[in-house]
Coordinates of C-alpha atoms and ligand atoms in Angstrom, one line a residue:
M1 CA -71.1 11.1 -193.0
S2 CA -70.7 14.6 -194.9
V3 CA -73.9 17.0 -194.5
T4 CA -74.7 20.5 -195.8
F5 CA -76.4 22.7 -193.0
N6 CA -77.1 26.7 -193.6
G7 CA -74.8 26.3 -196.8
K8 CA -72.2 24.8 -194.6
S9 CA -70.7 21.6 -194.8
G10 CA -69.9 19.3 -192.1
E11 CA -69.5 15.9 -190.7
V12 CA -72.2 14.3 -188.9
D13 CA -71.3 11.6 -186.4
G14 CA -73.9 9.0 -184.6
D15 CA -74.8 12.1 -182.0
G16 CA -75.1 14.5 -184.6
W17 CA -72.5 16.7 -182.8
N18 CA -70.0 17.0 -185.8
L19 CA -72.8 18.6 -187.7
M20 CA -72.3 21.8 -186.1
D21 CA -69.3 24.0 -187.0
T22 CA -66.4 25.0 -185.2
D23 CA -68.1 28.2 -183.9
N24 CA -71.1 26.5 -182.8
R25 CA -69.3 24.0 -181.1
S26 CA -67.2 26.3 -179.0
K27 CA -70.5 28.4 -178.3
Y28 CA -72.0 24.9 -177.0
R29 CA -69.0 23.2 -175.3
C30 CA -69.6 24.8 -172.0
R31 CA -72.6 23.0 -171.2
P32 CA -71.3 19.7 -170.3
Q33 CA -68.8 21.7 -168.1
I34 CA -71.5 23.6 -166.3
S35 CA -72.9 20.1 -165.0
V36 CA -69.7 19.1 -163.7
C37 CA -69.3 22.7 -162.0
W38 CA -72.7 22.4 -160.8
I39 CA -72.1 18.9 -159.3
G40 CA -68.6 19.7 -158.1
A41 CA -70.4 22.9 -156.4
A42 CA -73.3 20.6 -155.0
V43 CA -70.3 18.2 -153.7
V44 CA -68.3 21.2 -152.5
C45 CA -71.5 22.7 -150.5
L46 CA -71.9 19.3 -149.4
V47 CA -68.6 18.5 -147.9
L48 CA -69.1 21.9 -146.0
L49 CA -72.1 21.3 -144.8
L50 CA -70.5 18.2 -143.5
T51 CA -67.9 19.6 -142.0
M52 CA -70.2 22.5 -140.3
I53 CA -72.2 19.6 -138.9
M54 CA -69.2 17.9 -137.6
V55 CA -67.7 21.2 -136.4
A56 CA -70.9 21.9 -134.8
Q57 CA -71.2 18.4 -133.3
N58 CA -67.3 18.6 -132.3
T59 CA -68.4 22.0 -130.8
S60 CA -71.2 20.7 -129.2
A61 CA -69.4 17.5 -127.3
I62 CA -66.5 20.2 -126.2
S63 CA -68.9 22.5 -124.6
H64 CA -70.7 19.3 -123.1
W65 CA -67.1 17.9 -121.7
D66 CA -66.6 21.4 -120.5
T67 CA -69.4 21.5 -118.8
K68 CA -69.2 18.0 -117.2
F69 CA -65.3 18.9 -116.5
E70 CA -66.8 22.2 -114.4
K71 CA -69.1 20.1 -112.8
L72 CA -66.7 17.7 -111.5
I73 CA -64.2 20.6 -110.1
Y74 CA -67.1 22.0 -108.4
E75 CA -67.7 18.8 -106.8
I76 CA -63.9 18.0 -106.0
S77 CA -63.5 21.9 -104.6
K78 CA -66.9 21.3 -102.7
S79 CA -65.5 17.7 -101.0
R80 CA -62.2 19.3 -100.3
D81 CA -63.9 22.5 -98.2
D82 CA -66.3 19.7 -96.5
L83 CA -63.2 17.8 -95.6
R84 CA -61.2 21.0 -94.4
D85 CA -64.4 22.0 -92.4
E86 CA -64.3 18.6 -90.8
R87 CA -61.1 18.7 -90.2
D88 CA -61.1 21.7 -88.5
Q89 CA -64.2 20.5 -86.6
L90 CA -62.0 17.7 -85.5
K91 CA -59.2 19.9 -84.2
I92 CA -61.9 21.7 -82.0
Q93 CA -62.9 18.6 -80.7
C94 CA -59.5 17.2 -79.8
S95 CA -58.5 20.5 -78.1
N96 CA -61.8 20.2 -76.1
L97 CA -61.0 16.5 -75.7
T98 CA -57.5 17.4 -74.4
K99 CA -58.5 20.1 -72.3
E100 CA -61.3 17.9 -70.6
M101 CA -58.7 15.0 -70.2
E102 CA -56.4 17.5 -68.3
S103 CA -59.0 18.5 -66.3
L104 CA -60.2 14.8 -65.1
Q105 CA -56.5 14.3 -64.6
S106 CA -56.4 17.0 -62.3
Q107 CA -59.7 16.0 -60.5
Y108 CA -58.6 12.3 -60.0
N109 CA -55.0 13.6 -58.6
T110 CA -57.3 15.6 -56.2
L111 CA -59.5 13.0 -55.4
A112 CA -56.4 10.1 -55.0
A113 CA -54.9 12.3 -52.6
S114 CA -57.7 12.9 -50.7
R115 CA -58.6 9.0 -50.8
D116 CA -55.1 8.2 -49.8
K117 CA -55.4 11.1 -46.6
L118 CA -58.8 9.1 -45.6
Q119 CA -56.8 5.8 -45.5
E120 CA -54.3 7.2 -43.4
D121 CA -56.9 8.5 -41.1
I122 CA -58.6 5.5 -41.0
D123 CA -55.8 3.3 -40.4
M124 CA -54.7 5.8 -37.6
L125 CA -58.1 5.4 -36.0
T126 CA -58.2 1.7 -36.4
H127 CA -54.8 1.8 -34.8
N128 CA -55.7 4.1 -32.1
R129 CA -59.1 2.2 -31.5
T130 CA -57.6 -1.1 -31.3
D131 CA -56.4 -1.7 -27.5
K132 CA -53.2 -3.2 -28.4
P133 CA -51.8 -5.6 -25.9
C134 CA -48.2 -5.6 -25.0
N135 CA -46.3 -8.6 -24.6
H136 CA -45.0 -9.7 -21.0
G137 CA -42.0 -7.4 -19.8
W138 CA -43.3 -4.4 -22.2
I139 CA -44.7 -1.2 -20.7
K140 CA -47.8 0.3 -22.5
F141 CA -48.1 4.2 -22.8
N142 CA -50.3 5.7 -25.4
N143 CA -51.5 2.4 -26.9
K144 CA -47.8 1.9 -27.9
C145 CA -45.8 -1.2 -26.6
Y146 CA -42.3 -0.3 -24.7
Y147 CA -39.3 -2.2 -24.0
V148 CA -36.8 -1.1 -21.3
S149 CA -33.5 -2.7 -20.8
P150 CA -33.0 -4.6 -17.2
N151 CA -31.0 -2.4 -15.0
G152 CA -26.9 -3.0 -15.0
V153 CA -27.2 -4.1 -18.9
T154 CA -25.6 -2.0 -21.5
K155 CA -24.8 -2.4 -25.1
T156 CA -23.5 -0.2 -27.8
W157 CA -26.3 1.6 -30.2
E158 CA -25.9 -1.2 -32.8
N159 CA -26.3 -3.9 -30.2
S160 CA -29.2 -2.2 -28.5
R161 CA -30.7 -1.7 -32.0
K162 CA -30.0 -5.5 -32.8
D163 CA -31.6 -6.5 -29.4
C164 CA -34.8 -4.3 -30.4
R165 CA -35.2 -5.9 -33.8
E166 CA -34.8 -9.6 -32.6
K167 CA -37.8 -8.6 -30.5
G168 CA -39.7 -7.7 -33.5
A169 CA -39.4 -3.9 -32.6
D170 CA -36.8 -1.1 -33.0
L171 CA -35.3 1.4 -30.9
V172 CA -37.2 4.3 -29.9
I173 CA -38.9 7.1 -32.1
I174 CA -39.9 9.9 -30.2
T175 CA -42.6 12.3 -31.7
T176 CA -43.8 14.3 -28.8
K177 CA -43.3 15.9 -25.8
E178 CA -45.2 13.3 -23.6
E179 CA -43.5 10.2 -25.2
Q180 CA -40.0 12.2 -24.7
D181 CA -40.8 12.4 -20.9
F182 CA -42.0 9.0 -20.7
V183 CA -38.7 7.8 -22.1
S184 CA -36.2 10.0 -20.4
G185 CA -37.5 9.0 -17.1
R186 CA -36.6 5.5 -17.7
N187 CA -33.5 4.1 -17.0
G188 CA -30.2 6.4 -16.5
V189 CA -28.8 6.8 -19.8
S190 CA -30.4 5.1 -22.7
W191 CA -30.2 5.0 -26.5
I192 CA -33.0 6.4 -28.6
G193 CA -33.5 5.4 -32.1
L194 CA -31.8 8.5 -33.5
H195 CA -28.6 8.8 -35.4
R196 CA -26.5 10.8 -37.6
G197 CA -27.1 10.9 -41.4
E198 CA -24.9 11.6 -44.2
S199 CA -24.0 14.9 -43.4
E200 CA -22.8 16.6 -40.0
D201 CA -26.6 18.2 -39.6
E202 CA -28.5 15.3 -40.8
W203 CA -30.6 13.5 -38.0
K204 CA -32.2 10.2 -38.6
W205 CA -34.7 8.2 -37.2
V206 CA -34.1 4.2 -37.3
D207 CA -37.2 3.9 -39.7
G208 CA -35.4 6.1 -42.4
T209 CA -37.5 9.6 -41.5
G210 CA -35.5 12.4 -40.6
L211 CA -35.9 14.7 -37.5
V212 CA -38.4 16.8 -37.6
D213 CA -38.2 20.3 -35.5
H214 CA -35.7 20.9 -33.4
G215 CA -36.1 17.3 -30.8
F216 CA -35.4 17.4 -27.5
W217 CA -31.3 18.3 -27.4
Q218 CA -29.8 19.3 -24.3
K219 CA -28.3 22.6 -24.0
D220 CA -25.7 23.2 -26.5
E221 CA -26.0 19.7 -28.2
P222 CA -25.5 18.0 -30.4
N223 CA -21.8 19.2 -30.7
N224 CA -19.8 16.4 -32.0
S225 CA -17.5 17.1 -29.3
D226 CA -14.8 14.2 -30.3
G227 CA -15.6 14.2 -34.1
E228 CA -17.4 10.6 -33.7
E229 CA -20.6 11.6 -32.0
D230 CA -23.4 9.9 -34.7
C231 CA -25.9 8.3 -32.1
V232 CA -28.1 9.9 -29.7
E233 CA -28.8 9.2 -25.9
V234 CA -31.3 10.6 -23.4
S235 CA -30.4 10.7 -19.8
S236 CA -32.7 10.7 -16.8
A237 CA -30.6 13.4 -15.3
A238 CA -30.7 16.1 -18.0
M239 CA -34.2 14.6 -19.4
A240 CA -33.0 15.5 -23.2
W241 CA -30.7 14.5 -25.8
N242 CA -26.8 14.3 -26.3
D243 CA -25.1 12.9 -29.1
V244 CA -22.2 10.5 -28.1
P245 CA -20.2 8.3 -30.0
C246 CA -22.2 4.8 -30.7
K247 CA -19.5 2.6 -29.7
R248 CA -20.4 3.6 -26.0
K249 CA -22.4 1.4 -24.1
F250 CA -25.7 2.2 -22.1
S251 CA -29.1 1.0 -21.6
W252 CA -31.3 1.2 -24.5
V253 CA -35.5 1.8 -25.1
C254 CA -37.4 -0.2 -27.6
E255 CA -40.6 0.7 -29.5
D256 CA -42.7 -2.0 -30.9
Ligands
BGC301 C1 -20.2 16.8 -23.5 C2 -21.1 16.2 -24.4 C3 -20.3 15.0 -25.1 C4 -20.2 14.0 -23.8 C5 -19.3 13.0 -24.3 C6 -20.0 15.8 -22.4 O1 -19.1 16.6 -21.3 O2 -21.0 18.0 -22.9 O3 -21.6 17.2 -25.6 O4 -21.4 14.2 -25.8 O5 -19.1 15.2 -22.6 O6 -19.0 12.0 -23.0
CA302 CA1 -22.4 15.6 -27.5

């Protein structure tokens, strides 16, 4: 519709907007844009606000996790330190126990040696105390029984020993001067239970023990004069020992 306003004509539409001239239109054109701007600004502000809240929340969450993580690291480190302390304590305990064990072992060895010695003493005392009877034909001397071969009977060292063993005994082992004198004066020349060992200078008794001290050798004996004097005789004439070939035949003395 055409109208005249302030001497100016124009078109009026339903909203009356077209009553304004072009200048006025441009004057009032910004009004709807201002609303849009405000809304846009509000939206932007809102978005910014939300972003800030989210960032704040995230920062708070990160900070919260940082704290938890630090606490966890602290607890793990503490557990590790506690375990190290425990390990060191166990090492010290182990070392102390090892020392204690060595000391106990040493005490045990000493006690075991004492026990064995005491047992030996008991055995010896029991043996000495016992009034050991000797078989018929045997001679008792210092609570030991001796057999002296019959007059006129001689044997090699091996066969003499065999005879003793058949009697449940063995050739005599001389350990004291008393015993030496007792055996020497018996029966002319007699075999005793001493023979050469692996080497020239080694002498062994029939029980496998070695000759202790110097023995009761005749002067300049043993001399192994013919190179095979591996057995020992004692004579009533010399009252001392001499090495002679084992195949020789003499009397013999057994000891039970
Ligand atoms: C020697 C002894 C030797 C013996 C052998 C003696 O003349 O003095 O050392 O054993 O003969 O029968
Ligand atoms: Ca000799």
